[in-house]
mmCIF file of C-alpha atoms in Angstrom:
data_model
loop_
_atom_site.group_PDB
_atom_site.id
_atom_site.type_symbol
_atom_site.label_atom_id
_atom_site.label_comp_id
_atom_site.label_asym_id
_atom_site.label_seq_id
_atom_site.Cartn_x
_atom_site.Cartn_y
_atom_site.Cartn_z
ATOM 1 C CA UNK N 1 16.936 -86.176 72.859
ATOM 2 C CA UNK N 2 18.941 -86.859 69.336
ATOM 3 C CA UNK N 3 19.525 -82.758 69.490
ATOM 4 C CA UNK N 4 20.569 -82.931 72.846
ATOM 5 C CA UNK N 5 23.475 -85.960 71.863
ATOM 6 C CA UNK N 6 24.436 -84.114 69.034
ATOM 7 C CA UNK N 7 24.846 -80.656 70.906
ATOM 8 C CA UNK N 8 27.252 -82.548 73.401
ATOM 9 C CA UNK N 9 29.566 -84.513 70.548
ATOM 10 C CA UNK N 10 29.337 -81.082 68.788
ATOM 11 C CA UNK N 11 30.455 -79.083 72.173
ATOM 12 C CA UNK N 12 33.470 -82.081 72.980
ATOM 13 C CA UNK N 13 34.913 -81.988 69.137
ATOM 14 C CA UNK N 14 35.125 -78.716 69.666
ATOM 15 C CA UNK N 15 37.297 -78.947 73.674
ATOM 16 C CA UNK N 16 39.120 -81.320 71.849
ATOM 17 C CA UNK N 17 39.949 -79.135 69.128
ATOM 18 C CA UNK N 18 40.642 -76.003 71.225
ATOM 19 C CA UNK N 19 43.251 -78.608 73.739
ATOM 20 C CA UNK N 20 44.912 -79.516 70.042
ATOM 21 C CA UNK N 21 45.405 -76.036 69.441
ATOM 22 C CA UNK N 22 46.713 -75.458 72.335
ATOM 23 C CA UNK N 23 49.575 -78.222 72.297
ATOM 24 C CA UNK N 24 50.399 -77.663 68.969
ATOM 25 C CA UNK N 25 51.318 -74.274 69.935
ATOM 26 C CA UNK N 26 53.365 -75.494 72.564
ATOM 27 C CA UNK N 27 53.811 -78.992 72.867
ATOM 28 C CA UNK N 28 55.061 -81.736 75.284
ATOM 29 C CA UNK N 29 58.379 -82.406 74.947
ATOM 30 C CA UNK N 30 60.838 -84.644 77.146
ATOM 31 C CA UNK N 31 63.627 -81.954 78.342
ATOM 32 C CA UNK N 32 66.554 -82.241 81.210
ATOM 33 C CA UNK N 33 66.765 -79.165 83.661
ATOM 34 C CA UNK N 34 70.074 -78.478 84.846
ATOM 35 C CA UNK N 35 69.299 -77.065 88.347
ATOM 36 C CA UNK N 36 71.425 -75.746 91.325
ATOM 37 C CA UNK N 37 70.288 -75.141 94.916
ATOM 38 C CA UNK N 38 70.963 -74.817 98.584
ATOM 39 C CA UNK N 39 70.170 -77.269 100.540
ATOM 40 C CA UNK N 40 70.570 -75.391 103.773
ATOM 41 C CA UNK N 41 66.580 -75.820 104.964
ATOM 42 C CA UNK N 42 65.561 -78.323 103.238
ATOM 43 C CA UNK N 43 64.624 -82.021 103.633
ATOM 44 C CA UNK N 44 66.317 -82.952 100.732
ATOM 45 C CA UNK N 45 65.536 -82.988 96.964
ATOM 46 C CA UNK N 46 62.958 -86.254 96.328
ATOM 47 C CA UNK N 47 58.827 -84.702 97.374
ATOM 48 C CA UNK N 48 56.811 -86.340 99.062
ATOM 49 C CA UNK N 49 53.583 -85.855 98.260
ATOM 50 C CA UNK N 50 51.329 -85.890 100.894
ATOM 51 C CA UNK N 51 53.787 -84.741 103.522
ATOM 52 C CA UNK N 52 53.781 -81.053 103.798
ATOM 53 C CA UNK N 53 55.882 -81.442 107.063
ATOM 54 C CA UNK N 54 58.962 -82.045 105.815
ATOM 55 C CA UNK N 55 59.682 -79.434 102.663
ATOM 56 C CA UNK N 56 61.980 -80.604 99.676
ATOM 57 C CA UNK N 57 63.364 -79.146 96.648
ATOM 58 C CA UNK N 58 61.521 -80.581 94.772
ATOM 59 C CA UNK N 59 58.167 -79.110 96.429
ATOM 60 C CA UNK N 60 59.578 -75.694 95.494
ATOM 61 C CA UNK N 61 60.611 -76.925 91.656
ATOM 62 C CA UNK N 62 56.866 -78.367 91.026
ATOM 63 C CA UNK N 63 54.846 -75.337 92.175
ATOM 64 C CA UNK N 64 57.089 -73.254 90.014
ATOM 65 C CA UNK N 65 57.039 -75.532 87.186
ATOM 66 C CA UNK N 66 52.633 -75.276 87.634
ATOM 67 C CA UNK N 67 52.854 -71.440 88.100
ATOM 68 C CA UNK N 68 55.115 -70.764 85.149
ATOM 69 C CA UNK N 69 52.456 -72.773 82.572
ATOM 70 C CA UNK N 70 54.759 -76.063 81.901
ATOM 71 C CA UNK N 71 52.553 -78.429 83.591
ATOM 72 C CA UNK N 72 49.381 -78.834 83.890
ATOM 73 C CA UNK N 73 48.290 -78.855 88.065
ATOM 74 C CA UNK N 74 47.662 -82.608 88.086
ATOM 75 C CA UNK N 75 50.748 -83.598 86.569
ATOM 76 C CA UNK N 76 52.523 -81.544 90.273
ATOM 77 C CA UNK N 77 50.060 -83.732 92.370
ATOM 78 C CA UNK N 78 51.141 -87.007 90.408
ATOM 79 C CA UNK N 79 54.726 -86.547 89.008
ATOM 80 C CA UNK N 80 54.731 -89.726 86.865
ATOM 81 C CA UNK N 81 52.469 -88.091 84.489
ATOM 82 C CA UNK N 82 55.275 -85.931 83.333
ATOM 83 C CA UNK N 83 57.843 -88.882 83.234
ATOM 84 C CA UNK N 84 59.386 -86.707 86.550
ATOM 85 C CA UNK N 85 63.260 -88.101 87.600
ATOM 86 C CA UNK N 86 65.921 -87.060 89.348
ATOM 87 C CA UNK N 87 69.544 -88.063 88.680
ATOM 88 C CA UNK N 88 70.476 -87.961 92.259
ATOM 89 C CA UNK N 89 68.787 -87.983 95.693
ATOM 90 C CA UNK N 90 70.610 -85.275 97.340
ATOM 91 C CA UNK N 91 69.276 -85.545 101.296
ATOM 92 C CA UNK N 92 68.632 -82.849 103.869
ATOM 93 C CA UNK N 93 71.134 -80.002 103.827
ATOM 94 C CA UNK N 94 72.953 -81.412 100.741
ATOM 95 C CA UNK N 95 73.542 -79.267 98.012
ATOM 96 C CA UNK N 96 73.995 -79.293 94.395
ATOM 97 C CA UNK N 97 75.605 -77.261 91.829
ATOM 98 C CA UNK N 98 74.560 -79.970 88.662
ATOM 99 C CA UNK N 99 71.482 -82.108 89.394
ATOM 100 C CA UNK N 100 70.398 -83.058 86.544
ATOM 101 C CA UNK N 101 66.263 -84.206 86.401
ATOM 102 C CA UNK N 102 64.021 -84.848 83.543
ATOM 103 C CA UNK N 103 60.791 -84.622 82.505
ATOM 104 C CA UNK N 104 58.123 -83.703 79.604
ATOM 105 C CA UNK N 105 57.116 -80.170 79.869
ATOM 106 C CA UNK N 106 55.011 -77.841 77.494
ATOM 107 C CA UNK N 107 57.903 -75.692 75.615
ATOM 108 C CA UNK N 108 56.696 -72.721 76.516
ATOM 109 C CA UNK N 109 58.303 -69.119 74.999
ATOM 110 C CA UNK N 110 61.026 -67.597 77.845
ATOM 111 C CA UNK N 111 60.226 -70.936 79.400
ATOM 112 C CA UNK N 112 64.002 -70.709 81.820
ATOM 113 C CA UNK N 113 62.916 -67.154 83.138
ATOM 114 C CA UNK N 114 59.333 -67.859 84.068
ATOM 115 C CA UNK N 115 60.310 -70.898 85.839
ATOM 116 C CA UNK N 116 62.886 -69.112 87.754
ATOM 117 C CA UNK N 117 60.108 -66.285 88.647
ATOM 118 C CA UNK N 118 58.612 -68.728 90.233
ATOM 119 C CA UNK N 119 61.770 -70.203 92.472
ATOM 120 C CA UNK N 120 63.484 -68.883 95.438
ATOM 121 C CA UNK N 121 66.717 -67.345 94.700
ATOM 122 C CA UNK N 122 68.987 -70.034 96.303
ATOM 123 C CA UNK N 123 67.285 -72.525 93.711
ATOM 124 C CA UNK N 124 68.102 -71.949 89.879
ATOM 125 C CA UNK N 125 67.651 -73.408 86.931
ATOM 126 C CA UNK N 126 70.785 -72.401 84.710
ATOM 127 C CA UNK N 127 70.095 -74.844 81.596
ATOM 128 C CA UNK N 128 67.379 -76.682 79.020
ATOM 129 C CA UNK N 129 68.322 -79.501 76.604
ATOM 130 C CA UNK N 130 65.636 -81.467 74.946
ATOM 131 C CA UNK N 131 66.611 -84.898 74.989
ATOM 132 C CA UNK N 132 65.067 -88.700 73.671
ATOM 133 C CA UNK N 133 61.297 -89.402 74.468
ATOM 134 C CA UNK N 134 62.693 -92.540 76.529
ATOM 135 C CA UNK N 135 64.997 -90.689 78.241
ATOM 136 C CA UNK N 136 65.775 -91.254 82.225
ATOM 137 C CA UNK N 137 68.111 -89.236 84.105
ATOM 138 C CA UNK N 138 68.424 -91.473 86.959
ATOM 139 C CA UNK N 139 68.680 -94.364 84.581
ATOM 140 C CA UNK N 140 71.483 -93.149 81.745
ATOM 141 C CA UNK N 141 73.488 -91.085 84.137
ATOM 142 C CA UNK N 142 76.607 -93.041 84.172
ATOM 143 C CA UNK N 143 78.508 -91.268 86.927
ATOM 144 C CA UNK N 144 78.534 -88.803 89.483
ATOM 145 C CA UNK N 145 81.051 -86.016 91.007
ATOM 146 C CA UNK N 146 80.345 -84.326 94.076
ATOM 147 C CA UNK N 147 82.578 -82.531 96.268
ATOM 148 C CA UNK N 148 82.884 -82.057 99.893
ATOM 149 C CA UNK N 149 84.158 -78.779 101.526
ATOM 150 C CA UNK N 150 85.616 -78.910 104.927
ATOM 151 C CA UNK N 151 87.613 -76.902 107.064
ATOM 152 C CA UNK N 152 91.268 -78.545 107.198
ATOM 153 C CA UNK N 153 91.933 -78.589 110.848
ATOM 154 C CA UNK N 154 89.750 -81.750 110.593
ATOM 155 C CA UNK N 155 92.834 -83.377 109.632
ATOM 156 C CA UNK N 156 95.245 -82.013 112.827
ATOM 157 C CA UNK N 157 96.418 -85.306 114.786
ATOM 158 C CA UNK N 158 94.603 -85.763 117.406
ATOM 159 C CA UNK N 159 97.184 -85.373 120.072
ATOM 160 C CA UNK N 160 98.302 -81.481 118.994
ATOM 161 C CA UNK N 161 96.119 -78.857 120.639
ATOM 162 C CA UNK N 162 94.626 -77.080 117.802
ATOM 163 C CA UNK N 163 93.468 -73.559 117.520
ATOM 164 C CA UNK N 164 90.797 -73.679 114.471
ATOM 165 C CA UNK N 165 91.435 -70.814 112.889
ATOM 166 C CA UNK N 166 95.370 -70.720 113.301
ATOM 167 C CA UNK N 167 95.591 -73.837 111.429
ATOM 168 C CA UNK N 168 97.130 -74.548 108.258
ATOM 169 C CA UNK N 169 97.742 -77.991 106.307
ATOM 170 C CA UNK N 170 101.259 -78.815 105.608
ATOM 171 C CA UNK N 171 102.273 -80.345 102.579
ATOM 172 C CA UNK N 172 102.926 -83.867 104.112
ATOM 173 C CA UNK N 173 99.429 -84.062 105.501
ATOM 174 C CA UNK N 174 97.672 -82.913 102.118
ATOM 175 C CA UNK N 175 99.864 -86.017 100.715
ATOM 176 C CA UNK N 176 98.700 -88.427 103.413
ATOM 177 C CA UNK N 177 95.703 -87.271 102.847
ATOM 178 C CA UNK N 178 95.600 -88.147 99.158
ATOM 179 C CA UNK N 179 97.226 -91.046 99.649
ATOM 180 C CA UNK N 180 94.242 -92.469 101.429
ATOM 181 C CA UNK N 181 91.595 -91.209 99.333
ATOM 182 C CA UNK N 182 93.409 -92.680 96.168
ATOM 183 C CA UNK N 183 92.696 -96.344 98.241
ATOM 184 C CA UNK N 184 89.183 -95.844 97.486
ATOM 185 C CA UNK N 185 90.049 -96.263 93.794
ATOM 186 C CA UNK N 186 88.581 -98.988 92.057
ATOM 187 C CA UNK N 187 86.299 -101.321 92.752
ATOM 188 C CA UNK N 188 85.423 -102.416 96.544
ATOM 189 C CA UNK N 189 82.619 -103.599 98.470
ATOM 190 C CA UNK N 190 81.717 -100.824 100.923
ATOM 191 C CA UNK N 191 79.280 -102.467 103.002
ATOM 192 C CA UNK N 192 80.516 -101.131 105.302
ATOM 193 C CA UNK N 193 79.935 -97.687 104.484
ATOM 194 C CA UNK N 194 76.703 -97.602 104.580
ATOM 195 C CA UNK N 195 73.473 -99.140 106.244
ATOM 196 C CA UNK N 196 71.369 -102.083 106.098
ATOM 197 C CA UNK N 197 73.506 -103.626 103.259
ATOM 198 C CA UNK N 198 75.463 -107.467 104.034
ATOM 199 C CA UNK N 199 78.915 -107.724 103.083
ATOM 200 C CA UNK N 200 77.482 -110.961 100.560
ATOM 201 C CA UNK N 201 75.469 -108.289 99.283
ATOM 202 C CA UNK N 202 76.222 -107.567 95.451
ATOM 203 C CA UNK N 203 75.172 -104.227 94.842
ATOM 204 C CA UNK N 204 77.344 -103.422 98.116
ATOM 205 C CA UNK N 205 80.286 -103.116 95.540
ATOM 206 C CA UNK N 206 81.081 -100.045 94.093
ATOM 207 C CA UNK N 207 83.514 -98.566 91.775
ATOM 208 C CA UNK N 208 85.734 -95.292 92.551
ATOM 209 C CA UNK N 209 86.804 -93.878 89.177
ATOM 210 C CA UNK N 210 88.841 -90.919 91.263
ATOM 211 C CA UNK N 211 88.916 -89.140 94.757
ATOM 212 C CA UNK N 212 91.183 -86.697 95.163
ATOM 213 C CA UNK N 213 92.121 -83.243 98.024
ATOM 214 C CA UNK N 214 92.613 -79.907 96.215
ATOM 215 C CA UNK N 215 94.727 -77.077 97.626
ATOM 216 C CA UNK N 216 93.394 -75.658 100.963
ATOM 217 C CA UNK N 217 92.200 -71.855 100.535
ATOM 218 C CA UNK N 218 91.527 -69.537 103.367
ATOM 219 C CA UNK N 219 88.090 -67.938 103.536
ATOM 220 C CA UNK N 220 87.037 -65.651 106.824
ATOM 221 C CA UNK N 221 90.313 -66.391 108.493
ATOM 222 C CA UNK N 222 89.183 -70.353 108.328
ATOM 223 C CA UNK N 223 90.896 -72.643 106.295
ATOM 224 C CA UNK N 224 89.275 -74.918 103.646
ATOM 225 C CA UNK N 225 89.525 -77.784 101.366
ATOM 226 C CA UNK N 226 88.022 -79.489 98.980
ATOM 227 C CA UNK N 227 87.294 -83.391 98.256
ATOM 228 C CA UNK N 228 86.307 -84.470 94.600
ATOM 229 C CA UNK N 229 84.740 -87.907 94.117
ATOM 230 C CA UNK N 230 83.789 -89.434 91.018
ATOM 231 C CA UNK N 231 82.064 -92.684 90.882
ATOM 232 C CA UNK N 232 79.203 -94.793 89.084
ATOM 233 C CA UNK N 233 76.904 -94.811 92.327
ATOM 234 C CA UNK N 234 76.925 -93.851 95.477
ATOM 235 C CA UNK N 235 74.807 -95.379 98.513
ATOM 236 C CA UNK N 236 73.274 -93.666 101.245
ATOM 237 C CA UNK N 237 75.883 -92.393 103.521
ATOM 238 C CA UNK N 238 78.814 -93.660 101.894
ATOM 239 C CA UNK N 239 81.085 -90.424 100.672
ATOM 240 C CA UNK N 240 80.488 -89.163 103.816
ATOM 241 C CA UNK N 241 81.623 -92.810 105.776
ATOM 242 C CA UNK N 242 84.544 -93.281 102.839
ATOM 243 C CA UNK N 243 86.022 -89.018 104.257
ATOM 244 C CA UNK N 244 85.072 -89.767 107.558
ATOM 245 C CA UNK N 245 87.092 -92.708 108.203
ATOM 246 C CA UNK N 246 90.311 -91.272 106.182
ATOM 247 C CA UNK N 247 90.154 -88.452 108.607
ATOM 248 C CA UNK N 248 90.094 -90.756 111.749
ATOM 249 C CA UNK N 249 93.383 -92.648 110.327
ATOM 250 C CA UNK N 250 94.504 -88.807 109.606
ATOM 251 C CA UNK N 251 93.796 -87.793 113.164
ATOM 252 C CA UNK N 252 95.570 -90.755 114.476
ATOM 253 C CA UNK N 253 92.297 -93.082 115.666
ATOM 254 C CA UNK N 254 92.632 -95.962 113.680
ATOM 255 C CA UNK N 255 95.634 -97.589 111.788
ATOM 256 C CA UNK N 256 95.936 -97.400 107.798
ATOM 257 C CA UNK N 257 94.768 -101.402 107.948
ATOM 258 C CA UNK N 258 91.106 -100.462 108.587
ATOM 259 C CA UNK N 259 90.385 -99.552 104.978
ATOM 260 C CA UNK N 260 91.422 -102.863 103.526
ATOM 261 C CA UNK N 261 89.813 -104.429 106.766
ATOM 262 C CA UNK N 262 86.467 -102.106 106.011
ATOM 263 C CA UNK N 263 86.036 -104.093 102.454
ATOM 264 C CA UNK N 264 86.172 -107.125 103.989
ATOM 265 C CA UNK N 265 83.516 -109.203 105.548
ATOM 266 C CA UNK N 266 83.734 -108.320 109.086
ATOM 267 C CA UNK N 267 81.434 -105.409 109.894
ATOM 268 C CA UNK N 268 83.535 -102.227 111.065
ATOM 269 C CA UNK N 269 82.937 -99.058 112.705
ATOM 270 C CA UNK N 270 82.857 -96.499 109.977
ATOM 271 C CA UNK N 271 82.243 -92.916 111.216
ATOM 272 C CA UNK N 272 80.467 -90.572 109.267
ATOM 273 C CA UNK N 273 81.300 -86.860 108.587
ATOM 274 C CA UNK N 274 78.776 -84.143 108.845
ATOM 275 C CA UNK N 275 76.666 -83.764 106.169
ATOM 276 C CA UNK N 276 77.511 -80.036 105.891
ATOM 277 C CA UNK N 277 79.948 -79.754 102.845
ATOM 278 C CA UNK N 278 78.231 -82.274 100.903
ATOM 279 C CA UNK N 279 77.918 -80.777 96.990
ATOM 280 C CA UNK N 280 76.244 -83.076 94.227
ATOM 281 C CA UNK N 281 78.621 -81.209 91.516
ATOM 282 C CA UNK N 282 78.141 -82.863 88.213
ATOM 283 C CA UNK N 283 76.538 -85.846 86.513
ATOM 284 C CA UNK N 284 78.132 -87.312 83.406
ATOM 285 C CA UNK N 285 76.094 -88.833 80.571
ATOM 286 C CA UNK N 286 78.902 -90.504 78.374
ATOM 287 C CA UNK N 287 76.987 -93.852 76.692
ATOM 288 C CA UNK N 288 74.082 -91.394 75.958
ATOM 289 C CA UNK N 289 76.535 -88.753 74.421
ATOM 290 C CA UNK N 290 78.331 -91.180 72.570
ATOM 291 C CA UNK N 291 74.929 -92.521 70.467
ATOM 292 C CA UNK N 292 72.643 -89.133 70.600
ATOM 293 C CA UNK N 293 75.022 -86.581 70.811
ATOM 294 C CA UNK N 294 75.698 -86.116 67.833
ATOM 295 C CA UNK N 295 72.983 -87.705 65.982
ATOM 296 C CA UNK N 296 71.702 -84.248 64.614
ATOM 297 C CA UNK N 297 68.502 -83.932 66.412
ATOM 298 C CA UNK N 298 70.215 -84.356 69.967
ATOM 299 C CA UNK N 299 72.399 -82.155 71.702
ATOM 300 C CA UNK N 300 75.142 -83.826 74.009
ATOM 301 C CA UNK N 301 74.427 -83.196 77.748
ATOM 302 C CA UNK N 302 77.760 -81.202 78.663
ATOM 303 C CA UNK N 303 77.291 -77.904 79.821
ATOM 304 C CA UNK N 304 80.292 -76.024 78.719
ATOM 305 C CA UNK N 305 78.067 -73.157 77.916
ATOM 306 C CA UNK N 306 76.891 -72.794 81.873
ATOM 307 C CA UNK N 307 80.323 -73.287 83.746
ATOM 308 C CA UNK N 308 80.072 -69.686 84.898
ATOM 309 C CA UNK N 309 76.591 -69.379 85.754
ATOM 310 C CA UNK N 310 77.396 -72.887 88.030
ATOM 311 C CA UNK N 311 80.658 -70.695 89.096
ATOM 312 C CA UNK N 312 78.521 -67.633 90.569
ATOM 313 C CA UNK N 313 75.839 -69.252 92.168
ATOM 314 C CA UNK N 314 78.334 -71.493 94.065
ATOM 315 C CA UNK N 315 80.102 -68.797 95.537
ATOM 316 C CA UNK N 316 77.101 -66.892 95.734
ATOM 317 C CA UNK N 317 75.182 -69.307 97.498
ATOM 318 C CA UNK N 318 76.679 -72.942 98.373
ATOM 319 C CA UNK N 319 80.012 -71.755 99.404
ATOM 320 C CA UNK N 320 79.059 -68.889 102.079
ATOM 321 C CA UNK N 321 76.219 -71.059 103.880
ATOM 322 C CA UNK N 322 78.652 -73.891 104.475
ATOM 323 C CA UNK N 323 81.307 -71.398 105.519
ATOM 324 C CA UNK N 324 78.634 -69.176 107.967
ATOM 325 C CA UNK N 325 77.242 -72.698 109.011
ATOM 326 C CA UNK N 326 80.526 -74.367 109.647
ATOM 327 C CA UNK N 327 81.460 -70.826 111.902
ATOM 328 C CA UNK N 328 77.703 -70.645 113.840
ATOM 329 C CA UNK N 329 77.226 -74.492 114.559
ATOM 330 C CA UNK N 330 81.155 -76.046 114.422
ATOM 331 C CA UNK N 331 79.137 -79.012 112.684
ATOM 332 C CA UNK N 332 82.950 -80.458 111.906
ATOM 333 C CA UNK N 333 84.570 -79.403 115.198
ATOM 334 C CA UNK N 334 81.518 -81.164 117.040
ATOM 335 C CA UNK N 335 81.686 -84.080 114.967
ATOM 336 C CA UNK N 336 85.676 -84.427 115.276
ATOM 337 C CA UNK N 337 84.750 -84.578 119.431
ATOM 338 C CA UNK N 338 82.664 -88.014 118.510
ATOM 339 C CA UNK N 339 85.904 -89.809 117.140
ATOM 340 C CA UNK N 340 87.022 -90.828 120.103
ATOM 341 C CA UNK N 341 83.760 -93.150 120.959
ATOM 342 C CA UNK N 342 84.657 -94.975 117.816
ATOM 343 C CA UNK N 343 86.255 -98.422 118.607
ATOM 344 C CA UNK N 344 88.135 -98.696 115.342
ATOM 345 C CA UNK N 345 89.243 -102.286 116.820
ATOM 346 C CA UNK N 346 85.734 -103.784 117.484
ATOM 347 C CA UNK N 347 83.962 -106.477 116.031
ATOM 348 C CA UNK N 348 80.209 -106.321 115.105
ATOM 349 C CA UNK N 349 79.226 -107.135 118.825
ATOM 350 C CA UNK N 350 81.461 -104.591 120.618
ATOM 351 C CA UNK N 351 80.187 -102.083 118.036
ATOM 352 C CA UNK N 352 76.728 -101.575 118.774
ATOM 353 C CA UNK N 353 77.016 -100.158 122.033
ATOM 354 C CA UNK N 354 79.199 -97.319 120.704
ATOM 355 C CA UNK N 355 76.713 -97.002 117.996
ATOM 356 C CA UNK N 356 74.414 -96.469 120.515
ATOM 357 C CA UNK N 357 76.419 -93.460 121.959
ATOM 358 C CA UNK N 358 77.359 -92.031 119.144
ATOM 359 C CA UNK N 359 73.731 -91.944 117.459
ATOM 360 C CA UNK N 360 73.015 -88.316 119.220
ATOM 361 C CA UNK N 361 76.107 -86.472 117.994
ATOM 362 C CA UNK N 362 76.888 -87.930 114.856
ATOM 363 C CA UNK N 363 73.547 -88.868 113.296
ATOM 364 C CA UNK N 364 71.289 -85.426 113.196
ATOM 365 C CA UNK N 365 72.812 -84.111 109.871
ATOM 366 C CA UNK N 366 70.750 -86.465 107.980
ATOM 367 C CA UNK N 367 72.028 -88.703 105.309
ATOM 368 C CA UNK N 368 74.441 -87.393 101.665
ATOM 369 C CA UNK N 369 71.448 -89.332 100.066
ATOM 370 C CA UNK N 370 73.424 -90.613 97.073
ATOM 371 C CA UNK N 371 71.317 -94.271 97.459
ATOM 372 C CA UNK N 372 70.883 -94.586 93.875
ATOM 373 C CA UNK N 373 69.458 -97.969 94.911
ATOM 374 C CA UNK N 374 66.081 -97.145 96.596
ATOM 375 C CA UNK N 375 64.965 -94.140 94.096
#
C-alpha cells in the first residue's frame, strides 16, 4: 500500500514537472489583440456561452484562439479563466476596424498567423502588445471613435423628390450638417437617446469630445459620407439616436429646438438610424500610455505600425458590405420612409403609440451596442 502512495506522488511530481516545462517554454502572459471584423452575420461581438443559436464574434475568436494552442479548451468554455475583455460591445451587424480585447494567452512562436489560420477571412487580428498583469481593456480604455457611413441623400429635405443615386450634397447642407453634430459636443444627458435610462439618471450623462461629417465620396454611382464620433462612452443605441435625429431636423421633421429639448427632462421621440454603417474605429488608451508607456517594459497602445493593415481590410471588407448592403436592402432609404411616424412634438404619452408603429420598421437592425454600462 506505502509502494502504491509513493508510485502516485512519484507519477504527479512528475505531471507537474512536465506542465512546468511546458509553461516555461511558453508562458501565460496578459496581451491586447487588436482585431478587425465584419459584422455583416453576426449577433454581435460579446459570446454567449451556452447559446449556439445566435453566433458572435467572439464564438469564432475563442475556437481559433483553442485551435491555434493559446488556450487551453476550458479556458474557451469559461472565459474568465483567461482574464477575457472586450473594450467595446459592438452588436449585431456592427463592425469594427480597432476593437481592442485582452486577455492572458500562452506566447506561443508565430502566435498572430496561427490564430488567423484559424479565423474566417472577414475577421483579423492585425496586432499583439503585451501589456500590465492587471490590465482591463474595457476598464482603462478612456475613449472611443467610431464612424458611421451613410449614403448622403439621407440628408435631402424631405419635401424635394429625390432620385438616390443622382444625388449630391451641397456645401450648405454638409455645413448644416456639421453644425448640428458639433451640438452634441460636450457634456449632456442623453436619456433620451437611449433605453430604459431616467432623465435623473446619472450615468445618463455623457461627454462628446468631437463629432464631425467628412467630405462625401462617390462609390458605385452612390454617394457616401462619413460621421466620426469620439467620446468617453457610449450607451446602447445612442450614436445611432444622436445621427438619427440630426438627420430628421436635416430632412425638415423636427425644428433645431429638439436637441436642447432632447437633454432635458421631458422624454422625446428620438429616431434611430439603421444600424448598417455602424464602425467601432479606434479605442484610445491615454492615462494608461501616459504611466506604462514608456516605463521600459511596456509598450504604448497606439498602433501607428498597423494603420495600413486597418486601411486594407476596411476597404476590403467593411466598406463594400455596407455599400452592397445599403444597394440590396435600402436599409437607409427604408428607414428614411419611418420619419414621418415620428411625432417630434409629443410628450411621453402621445409617444408610445408611435413607438408602437414604428417598432417593425425601425427596430430589426439590432442595437450599435456601445452600452459600456451593462458589460
Amino acid at each position: 500500500e506505502e509502494n502504491g502512495h509513493q508510485n502516485k506522488r512519484l507519477k504527479r511530481n512528475a505531471d507537474e514537472e512536465d506542465a512546468e516545462d511546458q509553461n516555461k517554454k511558453s508562458p501565460k502572459r496578459k496581451i491586447v489583440l487588436l482585431m478587425a471584423y465584419s459584422g455583416k452575420g453576426y449577433h454581435g461581438m460579446q459570446r454567449n456561452v451556452g447559446s449556439s443559436q445566435f453566433k458572435t464574434i467572439e464564438d469564432d475568436l475563442v475556437s481559433a484562439l483553442v485551435q491555434s494552442g493559446c488556450i487551453p479548451e476550458n479556458h474557451g468554455e469559461d472565459m474568465k479563466k483567461m482574464s477575457f475583455q472586450r473594450c467595446a460591445r459592438t452588436d449585431k451587424g456592427v463592425s469594427a476596424a480597432g476593437q481592442i480585447v485582452s486577455l492572458k494567452v500562452r506566447l506561443i512562436d508565430d502566435i498572430l498567423e496561427k490564430i488567423n489560420n484559424h479565423l474566417p477571412s472577414h475577421i483579423r487580428i492585425l496586432g499583439l502588445k503585451r501589456v500590465t498583469g492587471g490590465f482591463n481593456s474595457k476598464n482603462k480604455c478612456d475613449a472611443r471613435t467610431y464612424s458611421y457611413m451613410l449614403p448622403t441623400f439621407a440628408f435631402a429635405h424631405k419635401d424635394h423628390d429625390v432620385q438616390e443615386e443622382v444625388y449630391r450634397l451641397d456645401k450648405e447642407t454638409l455645413e448644416k450638417v456639421n453644425k448640428l453634430l458639433a451640438c452634441y459636443k460636450g457634456t449632456h444627458n442623453f436619456h433620451n437617446f437611449t433605453s430604459q435610462k431616467g432623465p435623473r439618471d446619472p450615468s445618463a450623462k455623457r461627454y462628446i469630445m468631437e463629432m464631425y461629417c467628412g467630405e462625401p465620396f462617390v462609390r458605385d454611382s452612390i454617394e457616401f459620407a462619413v460621421i466620426k464620433v469620439k467620446g468617453q462612452s457610449f450607451m446602447m443605441h445612442q450614436i445611432r439616436k444622436m445621427i438619427g435625429l440630426v438627420i430628421a431636423i436635416v430632412k425638415g421633421y423636427a425644428a433645431e429646438s429638439i436637441l436642447e429639448r432632447s437633454w432635458g427632462e421631458e422624454k422625446v421621440d428620438v429616431p434611430k438610424a439603421p444600424g448598417l454603417g455602424l464602425v467601432l474605429e479606434r479605442v484610445h488608451f491615454e492615462k494608461y500610455n501616459r504611466r506604462f508607456g514608456n516605463d521600459g517594459l511596456h509598450e504604448p497602445l497606439e498602433w501607428t505600425e498597423e494603420e495600413e493593415k486597418i486601411a486594407v481590410f476596411k476597404e476590403q471588407y467593411i466598406y463594400p458590405t455596407i455599400i452592397n448592403t445599403e444597394r440590396d436592402e435600402k436599409s437607409m432609404a427604408n428607414w428614411l420612409n419611418t420619419l414621418s411616424i415620428h411625432d417630434f412634438n409629443s410628450s411621453a404619452v402621445g409617444m408610445q403609440t408611435n413607438n408602437k408603429n414604428s417598432k417593425n420598421s425601425s427596430d430589426l437592425e439590432g442595437s450599435d451596442g456601445c452600452d459600456d454600462d451593462s458589460d
